[in-house]
CSV table of C-alpha atoms and ligand atoms in Angstrom, one decimal:
chain,number,residue,atom,x,y,z
R,1,MET,CA,132.3,89.6,117.3
R,2,LEU,CA,128.9,91.1,116.4
R,3,CYS,CA,128.3,94.4,114.8
R,4,ILE,CA,124.6,95.1,114.4
R,5,ASP,CA,124.0,97.8,111.7
R,6,ARG,CA,120.3,97.5,111.0
R,7,ILE,CA,117.2,96.7,113.1
R,8,ALA,CA,113.8,96.6,111.4
R,9,LEU,CA,110.7,96.7,113.6
R,10,ARG,CA,107.6,95.2,112.1
R,11,GLU,CA,104.1,94.9,113.5
R,12,ILE,CA,102.0,92.1,112.2
R,13,HIS,CA,98.4,91.1,113.0
R,14,LEU,CA,97.7,87.4,113.3
R,15,ALA,CA,94.4,85.9,114.3
R,16,LEU,CA,94.4,83.2,117.0
R,17,LYS,CA,92.3,80.2,116.0
R,18,GLU,CA,90.2,80.9,119.1
R,19,PRO,CA,90.2,83.7,121.6
R,20,PHE,CA,92.4,83.1,124.7
R,21,ARG,CA,90.9,84.3,127.9
R,22,ILE,CA,92.9,84.7,131.1
R,23,SER,CA,91.9,86.5,134.3
R,24,SER,CA,93.5,89.8,133.2
R,25,GLY,CA,92.1,90.0,129.7
R,26,ILE,CA,91.3,88.3,126.4
R,27,GLU,CA,93.4,88.0,123.1
R,28,SER,CA,91.8,87.3,119.7
R,29,THR,CA,93.9,88.8,117.0
R,30,ARG,CA,97.4,89.3,118.2
R,31,ARG,CA,99.3,92.5,117.5
R,32,ILE,CA,102.9,91.2,117.3
R,33,LEU,CA,106.2,93.0,117.1
R,34,LEU,CA,108.9,91.1,115.1
R,35,LEU,CA,112.4,92.4,114.7
R,36,GLU,CA,114.9,91.7,111.9
R,37,ILE,CA,118.4,92.2,113.1
R,38,ALA,CA,121.3,92.4,110.7
R,39,ASP,CA,125.0,92.3,111.2
R,40,ARG,CA,127.4,94.4,109.2
R,41,GLY,CA,128.8,91.2,107.7
R,42,GLY,CA,125.5,90.3,106.1
R,43,ALA,CA,124.1,87.8,108.6
R,44,SER,CA,120.6,88.4,109.8
R,45,VAL,CA,118.0,86.9,112.2
R,46,TRP,CA,114.4,87.3,113.2
R,47,ALA,CA,113.4,87.9,116.8
R,48,GLU,CA,110.0,88.5,118.6
R,49,CYS,CA,109.0,90.9,121.3
R,50,VAL,CA,106.4,89.2,123.5
R,51,ALA,CA,104.7,92.4,124.8
R,52,GLN,CA,101.0,92.3,124.2
R,53,ALA,CA,98.5,94.9,123.0
R,54,LEU,CA,97.5,95.9,126.5
R,55,PRO,CA,99.4,96.2,129.8
R,56,ASN,CA,97.3,93.6,131.6
R,57,TYR,CA,100.0,91.0,132.1
R,58,THR,CA,103.0,93.2,132.6
R,59,PRO,CA,103.2,97.0,132.3
R,60,GLU,CA,104.7,96.8,128.8
R,61,THR,CA,102.8,96.8,125.5
R,62,ILE,CA,103.8,96.5,121.9
R,63,ASP,CA,103.7,100.3,121.6
R,64,THR,CA,105.9,101.0,124.7
R,65,ALA,CA,108.3,98.3,123.4
R,66,TRP,CA,108.5,99.9,120.0
R,67,LEU,CA,109.2,103.3,121.6
R,68,ALA,CA,111.8,101.9,124.0
R,69,ILE,CA,113.6,100.0,121.3
R,70,ARG,CA,113.7,103.0,118.9
R,71,GLU,CA,114.5,105.7,121.4
R,72,TRP,CA,116.8,104.1,124.0
R,73,LEU,CA,117.7,100.5,123.4
R,74,ALA,CA,118.6,100.0,119.7
R,75,PRO,CA,120.9,103.1,119.8
R,76,ARG,CA,123.0,101.3,122.4
R,77,LEU,CA,123.7,98.5,120.0
R,78,LEU,CA,123.7,99.9,116.5
R,79,GLY,CA,127.1,100.2,114.9
R,80,ARG,CA,128.9,99.0,118.0
R,81,SER,CA,131.3,96.1,118.1
R,82,LEU,CA,130.1,93.5,120.6
R,83,ASP,CA,132.4,90.7,121.9
R,84,GLY,CA,129.4,88.4,122.1
R,85,PRO,CA,125.7,88.2,123.0
R,86,ASP,CA,126.5,87.7,126.6
R,87,ILE,CA,127.4,91.4,127.1
R,88,VAL,CA,124.1,92.7,125.6
R,89,HIS,CA,122.1,92.3,128.9
R,90,ASP,CA,124.3,94.6,130.9
R,91,LEU,CA,124.6,97.1,128.0
R,92,LEU,CA,120.8,97.4,127.9
R,93,ALA,CA,120.3,97.4,131.6
R,94,GLU,CA,122.5,100.4,132.6
R,95,ASN,CA,120.2,103.3,133.7
R,96,ILE,CA,117.2,102.0,131.7
R,97,ARG,CA,114.7,100.6,134.2
R,98,GLY,CA,112.1,98.0,133.2
R,99,HIS,CA,111.1,97.5,129.6
R,100,ASN,CA,112.3,93.9,129.9
R,101,MET,CA,110.3,92.6,126.9
R,102,ALA,CA,111.8,95.3,124.7
R,103,LYS,CA,115.3,94.5,126.0
R,104,ALA,CA,114.7,90.8,125.6
R,105,ALA,CA,113.7,91.0,122.0
R,106,LEU,CA,117.1,92.6,121.2
R,107,GLU,CA,119.1,90.5,123.6
R,108,MET,CA,117.7,87.2,122.4
R,109,GLY,CA,118.1,88.5,118.8
R,110,ALA,CA,121.8,89.0,119.5
R,111,TRP,CA,122.0,85.4,120.6
R,112,GLY,CA,120.2,84.3,117.5
R,113,LEU,CA,122.5,86.3,115.3
R,114,ALA,CA,125.6,84.9,117.1
R,115,SER,CA,124.2,81.4,116.5
R,116,GLU,CA,123.7,82.2,112.8
R,117,MET,CA,127.2,83.6,112.5
R,118,GLN,CA,128.9,80.8,114.4
R,119,ARG,CA,126.8,78.2,112.5
R,120,VAL,CA,125.9,76.6,115.8
R,121,PRO,CA,122.3,75.6,116.8
R,122,LEU,CA,120.9,78.2,119.3
R,123,SER,CA,120.3,75.5,121.9
R,124,LYS,CA,123.9,74.5,121.8
R,125,LEU,CA,125.1,78.1,122.1
R,126,LEU,CA,122.9,78.5,125.2
R,127,GLY,CA,124.2,75.3,126.8
R,128,GLY,CA,121.1,73.1,126.1
R,129,THR,CA,121.6,69.5,126.8
R,130,ARG,CA,118.4,67.8,125.3
R,131,ASP,CA,117.1,67.2,121.9
R,132,ARG,CA,113.5,66.8,122.9
R,133,VAL,CA,111.5,68.8,125.4
R,134,PRO,CA,108.1,68.0,127.0
R,135,THR,CA,105.3,70.3,126.3
R,136,GLY,CA,102.1,71.2,128.2
R,137,ILE,CA,99.0,73.2,127.0
R,138,SER,CA,97.6,76.3,128.6
R,139,LEU,CA,93.8,76.3,128.4
R,140,GLY,CA,92.0,79.6,128.6
R,141,ILE,CA,89.0,80.3,130.8
R,142,GLN,CA,85.9,78.6,129.3
R,143,SER,CA,82.2,79.4,129.7
R,144,ALA,CA,81.5,76.3,131.8
R,145,PRO,CA,83.4,73.5,133.5
R,146,GLU,CA,82.1,71.0,130.9
R,147,ARG,CA,83.6,73.0,128.1
R,148,LEU,CA,87.0,73.0,129.9
R,149,VAL,CA,86.8,69.2,130.5
R,150,GLU,CA,86.3,68.7,126.7
R,151,ARG,CA,89.4,70.8,126.0
R,152,ALA,CA,91.4,69.1,128.7
R,153,ARG,CA,90.4,65.6,127.5
R,154,ALA,CA,91.4,66.4,123.9
R,155,ALA,CA,94.7,67.8,125.1
R,156,VAL,CA,95.5,64.6,127.0
R,157,ASP,CA,94.6,62.5,123.9
R,158,ALA,CA,96.9,64.7,121.8
R,159,GLY,CA,99.8,63.7,124.1
R,160,TYR,CA,100.3,66.9,126.1
R,161,ARG,CA,102.4,66.2,129.3
R,162,LYS,CA,100.9,68.9,131.4
R,163,ILE,CA,97.4,70.6,131.4
R,164,LYS,CA,97.4,74.2,132.7
R,165,LEU,CA,93.9,75.6,133.5
R,166,LYS,CA,93.4,79.3,133.7
R,167,ILE,CA,91.3,80.3,136.6
R,168,GLN,CA,89.8,83.5,138.1
R,169,PRO,CA,87.5,84.2,141.1
R,170,THR,CA,84.1,82.5,140.4
R,171,GLN,CA,85.7,80.2,137.8
R,172,ASP,CA,88.1,78.2,139.8
R,173,VAL,CA,87.4,75.3,142.3
R,174,ASP,CA,84.5,73.9,140.3
R,175,TYR,CA,86.4,74.0,137.1
R,176,VAL,CA,89.5,72.3,138.5
R,177,ARG,CA,87.4,69.7,140.3
R,178,ALA,CA,85.6,68.8,137.1
R,179,VAL,CA,88.8,68.4,135.2
R,180,ARG,CA,90.5,66.3,137.9
R,181,ARG,CA,87.4,64.0,138.1
R,182,ALA,CA,87.2,63.6,134.4
R,183,LEU,CA,90.9,62.9,133.7
R,184,GLY,CA,91.7,60.9,136.8
R,185,ASP,CA,94.7,61.2,139.1
R,186,ASP,CA,97.5,60.4,136.7
R,187,VAL,CA,97.3,63.5,134.6
R,188,GLU,CA,99.6,66.4,135.5
R,189,ILE,CA,97.3,69.3,136.1
R,190,MET,CA,98.1,72.9,137.2
R,191,ALA,CA,96.2,76.1,137.5
R,192,ASP,CA,97.2,79.7,136.6
R,193,ALA,CA,95.4,82.7,138.2
R,194,ASN,CA,97.4,85.5,136.6
R,195,ALA,CA,97.4,87.5,139.8
R,196,ALA,CA,93.7,87.5,140.2
R,197,TYR,CA,93.5,86.9,144.0
R,198,THR,CA,94.5,88.5,147.3
R,199,ILE,CA,95.7,87.0,150.5
R,200,ALA,CA,92.1,87.4,151.8
R,201,ASP,CA,91.3,84.5,149.4
R,202,ALA,CA,93.8,82.1,151.1
R,203,GLU,CA,91.1,79.8,152.6
R,204,HIS,CA,89.3,79.7,149.3
R,205,LEU,CA,92.4,78.9,147.4
R,206,ALA,CA,93.4,76.2,149.8
R,207,GLN,CA,90.4,74.2,148.6
R,208,LEU,CA,92.5,73.5,145.5
R,209,ASP,CA,94.9,71.3,147.6
R,210,GLU,CA,92.6,68.3,147.4
R,211,PHE,CA,93.1,68.2,143.6
R,212,HIS,CA,96.8,67.5,143.8
R,213,LEU,CA,97.8,70.1,141.3
R,214,ILE,CA,101.5,70.0,140.4
R,215,MET,CA,101.5,73.7,141.0
R,216,LEU,CA,99.4,76.9,141.3
R,217,GLU,CA,100.8,79.7,139.2
R,218,GLN,CA,100.8,83.3,140.3
R,219,PRO,CA,97.7,83.3,142.5
R,220,LEU,CA,98.5,86.8,143.9
R,221,GLY,CA,99.9,90.1,142.6
R,222,ALA,CA,103.3,90.4,141.1
R,223,ASP,CA,104.7,92.4,144.0
R,224,ASP,CA,103.1,90.4,146.8
R,225,LEU,CA,106.1,88.3,147.7
R,226,LEU,CA,105.3,88.4,151.4
R,227,GLN,CA,101.6,87.5,150.9
R,228,LEU,CA,102.7,84.7,148.5
R,229,ALA,CA,105.0,83.4,151.3
R,230,GLU,CA,102.1,83.4,153.7
R,231,LEU,CA,99.8,81.7,151.1
R,232,GLN,CA,102.5,79.0,150.5
R,233,ARG,CA,102.6,78.3,154.2
R,234,ARG,CA,98.8,77.8,154.2
R,235,MET,CA,98.7,75.6,151.1
R,236,LYS,CA,100.2,72.2,150.3
R,237,THR,CA,100.1,72.8,146.5
R,238,PRO,CA,103.5,74.3,145.4
R,239,LEU,CA,103.2,77.8,144.2
R,240,CYS,CA,104.9,78.8,140.9
R,241,LEU,CA,105.7,82.4,140.2
R,242,ASP,CA,105.4,83.9,136.7
R,243,GLU,CA,104.6,87.7,136.8
R,244,SER,CA,106.6,88.2,140.0
R,245,ILE,CA,109.9,87.0,138.6
R,246,THR,CA,111.3,90.0,136.6
R,247,ASP,CA,115.0,89.4,137.2
R,248,LEU,CA,117.5,87.2,139.1
R,249,ASN,CA,117.1,89.2,142.3
R,250,ARG,CA,113.4,88.5,142.4
R,251,ALA,CA,114.1,84.8,142.0
R,252,ARG,CA,116.5,85.1,145.0
R,253,SER,CA,113.8,86.9,147.0
R,254,MET,CA,111.2,84.2,146.2
R,255,ILE,CA,113.5,81.5,147.4
R,256,GLU,CA,114.6,83.3,150.6
R,257,LEU,CA,111.1,84.3,151.5
R,258,GLY,CA,109.5,81.0,150.5
R,259,SER,CA,107.1,82.8,148.2
R,260,GLY,CA,107.0,79.9,145.8
R,261,ARG,CA,108.7,76.5,145.0
R,262,ILE,CA,108.8,76.6,141.2
R,263,ILE,CA,109.6,79.3,138.6
R,264,ASN,CA,108.1,79.8,135.2
R,265,ILE,CA,110.9,81.4,133.2
R,266,LYS,CA,109.7,83.5,130.2
R,267,PRO,CA,112.8,85.0,128.7
R,268,GLY,CA,110.8,88.0,127.5
R,269,ARG,CA,109.7,88.8,131.1
R,270,VAL,CA,113.2,88.7,132.6
R,271,GLY,CA,115.0,90.6,129.8
R,272,GLY,CA,116.4,87.8,127.7
R,273,PHE,CA,118.6,84.7,127.8
R,274,THR,CA,121.4,85.9,130.0
R,275,ALA,CA,118.9,86.6,132.8
R,276,SER,CA,117.0,83.4,132.1
R,277,LYS,CA,120.2,81.4,132.3
R,278,ALA,CA,121.2,83.1,135.6
R,279,ILE,CA,117.8,82.3,137.1
R,280,HIS,CA,118.0,78.7,135.8
R,281,ASP,CA,121.4,78.2,137.4
R,282,LEU,CA,120.4,79.8,140.7
R,283,CYS,CA,117.3,77.5,140.8
R,284,GLU,CA,119.3,74.5,139.9
R,285,LYS,CA,121.5,75.0,142.9
R,286,ALA,CA,118.6,75.7,145.2
R,287,GLY,CA,116.6,72.6,144.1
R,288,ILE,CA,113.8,74.8,142.5
R,289,PRO,CA,112.5,73.3,139.2
R,290,VAL,CA,111.9,75.7,136.4
R,291,TRP,CA,109.9,75.5,133.1
R,292,CYS,CA,109.6,77.7,130.1
R,293,GLY,CA,106.4,79.8,129.9
R,294,GLY,CA,104.8,80.9,126.6
R,295,MET,CA,103.3,84.2,125.5
R,296,LEU,CA,101.3,83.0,122.5
R,297,GLU,CA,104.4,83.5,120.4
R,298,THR,CA,104.6,83.0,116.7
R,299,GLY,CA,107.0,80.3,115.5
R,300,VAL,CA,109.8,82.9,115.7
R,301,GLY,CA,109.4,83.4,119.5
R,302,ARG,CA,108.8,79.7,119.9
R,303,ALA,CA,112.2,78.9,118.4
R,304,TYR,CA,113.9,80.9,121.2
R,305,ASN,CA,111.8,79.3,123.9
R,306,VAL,CA,112.4,75.8,122.7
R,307,ALA,CA,116.2,76.4,122.6
R,308,LEU,CA,116.1,77.8,126.2
R,309,ALA,CA,113.9,74.9,127.4
R,310,SER,CA,116.6,72.4,126.4
R,311,LEU,CA,118.7,73.5,129.4
R,312,PRO,CA,119.0,70.8,132.1
R,313,ASN,CA,116.9,72.3,134.9
R,314,PHE,CA,113.9,72.9,132.7
R,315,SER,CA,112.6,69.8,134.3
R,316,LEU,CA,108.9,70.4,134.0
R,317,PRO,CA,106.9,70.6,130.7
R,318,GLY,CA,106.9,74.1,129.2
R,319,ASP,CA,104.1,76.0,127.5
R,320,LEU,CA,105.5,75.1,124.1
R,321,SER,CA,102.4,74.1,122.2
R,322,PRO,CA,102.7,73.4,118.4
R,323,SER,CA,101.9,76.1,115.9
R,324,ALA,CA,98.6,74.6,115.1
R,325,ARG,CA,97.3,75.2,118.6
R,326,TYR,CA,97.4,78.9,117.9
R,327,TRP,CA,97.4,79.7,114.2
R,328,ARG,CA,95.9,78.6,111.0
R,329,GLN,CA,99.3,79.2,109.4
R,330,ASP,CA,102.5,80.1,111.3
R,331,VAL,CA,105.2,82.4,110.1
R,332,VAL,CA,107.9,79.7,110.0
R,333,SER,CA,108.4,76.4,108.2
R,334,PRO,CA,108.4,73.7,109.2
R,335,GLU,CA,105.8,74.7,111.8
R,336,TRP,CA,106.4,73.7,115.3
R,337,THR,CA,105.0,70.3,116.1
R,338,MET,CA,104.8,67.8,118.9
R,339,ASP,CA,105.3,64.1,118.7
R,340,ALA,CA,102.7,61.6,120.1
R,341,GLU,CA,104.6,61.6,123.4
R,342,GLY,CA,104.1,65.3,123.8
R,343,MET,CA,107.7,66.2,123.0
R,344,VAL,CA,108.9,69.1,120.9
R,345,HIS,CA,112.1,68.4,118.9
R,346,VAL,CA,114.9,70.9,119.5
R,347,PRO,CA,116.6,71.7,116.2
R,348,GLN,CA,120.0,70.1,116.1
R,349,ASP,CA,121.4,70.5,112.7
R,350,LYS,CA,120.6,74.1,111.8
R,351,PRO,CA,122.1,77.3,113.2
R,352,GLY,CA,119.9,80.2,114.4
R,353,LEU,CA,116.2,79.5,114.9
R,354,GLY,CA,116.4,76.1,113.3
R,355,VAL,CA,113.3,76.9,111.2
R,356,THR,CA,112.8,79.1,108.0
R,357,VAL,CA,111.0,82.3,108.4
R,358,ASP,CA,108.4,83.0,105.7
R,359,ALA,CA,109.2,86.6,105.0
R,360,GLU,CA,106.6,86.8,102.3
R,361,PHE,CA,103.8,85.7,104.6
R,362,ILE,CA,105.0,88.1,107.2
R,363,GLU,CA,105.0,90.9,104.7
R,364,SER,CA,101.3,90.2,103.9
R,365,LEU,CA,100.5,90.5,107.7
R,366,THR,CA,102.5,93.7,108.2
R,367,THR,CA,100.8,96.9,109.3
R,368,ARG,CA,103.9,99.0,110.0
R,369,VAL,CA,107.6,98.9,109.6
R,370,GLU,CA,110.4,101.1,110.9
R,371,THR,CA,114.1,100.5,110.1
R,372,LEU,CA,116.7,101.8,112.5
R,373,ARG,CA,120.3,102.2,111.5
R,374,GLY,CA,123.5,103.4,113.1
R,375,THR,CA,123.0,107.1,112.7
R,376,SER,CA,119.6,107.8,111.1
R,377,THR,CA,116.2,106.2,111.1
R,378,GLN,CA,113.8,105.8,108.3
R,379,VAL,CA,110.1,105.2,108.5
R,380,ALA,CA,107.9,103.4,106.0
R,381,VAL,CA,104.2,102.4,106.3
F,401,OSB,O1,100.4,83.6,132.3
F,401,OSB,O2,101.5,82.1,131.2
F,401,OSB,C1,100.7,83.1,131.2
F,401,OSB,C2,99.7,83.9,127.7
F,401,OSB,C3,99.7,85.3,127.7
F,401,OSB,C4,99.9,85.9,128.9
F,401,OSB,C5,100.2,85.2,130.0
F,401,OSB,C6,100.3,83.8,130.0
F,401,OSB,C7,99.9,83.2,128.8
F,401,OSB,C8,99.9,81.7,128.6
F,401,OSB,C9,100.0,81.2,127.2
F,401,OSB,O3,99.6,80.9,129.5
F,401,OSB,C10,100.9,80.0,127.1
F,401,OSB,C11,101.2,79.7,125.7
F,401,OSB,O4,101.9,80.5,125.0
F,401,OSB,O5,100.8,78.7,125.2
F,402,MG,MG1,101.3,82.5,133.9
């Protein structure tokens, strides 16, 4: 039984070691929404909302998420006795459309809190079966193919099990070709277009087939399931959907229409763990591999992703890079690391996130805080 009696929203600013460019925008210093969720009994947990500063990946932003949590979502949970975290998804879904990242921050936080209270590792609570999960790296768009080749080579040397190349029109075939030639045929390479193309580009995109990519992620718009199905018929490379998959039903549509053959599950994008598990189970039955995507999370969000990625059908390497790939200093200790075989270790002996959150460091990065309680709210700056 959970009874959440306090939710603190906190915005922190954390500089990426280097800017991350994708077709829909660039991130340099991240504005990040962290939540602290406390149970009436004294237990508490940190959670992360993965919405970004601008609505270029999904319609949400950190500011819309803040509003949605304060006005509509947190009031549904505060002061209420909850049988368990598995009922939170439906509680937050009823007559509140969208705002999946805002919902997910609370829903995953409820799982984290339950894990703390039951003294069970989060991965165990979710049904995870593995104690190590393979990781890939996601490389942003570079100024020239040679720059990308350098990055990709360094990533292979570091042990990464999958190299994801961000592409966009005019920076695509030449970049992928350069990396495939430099790394040889044994390295698992994929590309991610973040919805930058239309079906009119089908012939152009089909040129990627010759590079034997393990997949091409989200080449067309999020809502273009029919066009994606047509593109899949015209390409050998398996398509993987990211932005398109916003819930279980979208995953069903993808499978039935043939709009893709692989799914990138980001728990934030689908509204949390319950939806992620449902998509995972559906895909397992349908023979569709899934993997865990990343959103440049801090070590808090990463803890949730690593736990999820320990489920059995997460059979491809996730975007689960170590802390040091993103930050000079992460907000957790120990920081997330990867072994020489490109595996991230899933915490087995600690409940909750499995890492310690550095509240003092977070305090020093904080630009605003708002604490929500059962009946009243109080604002502090
Ligand atoms: O499309 O997967 C994406 C980051 C921000 C927004 C969208 C995406 C990404 C990544 C980053 O690829 C993956 C990571 O966290 O390492
Ligand atoms: Mg993607």
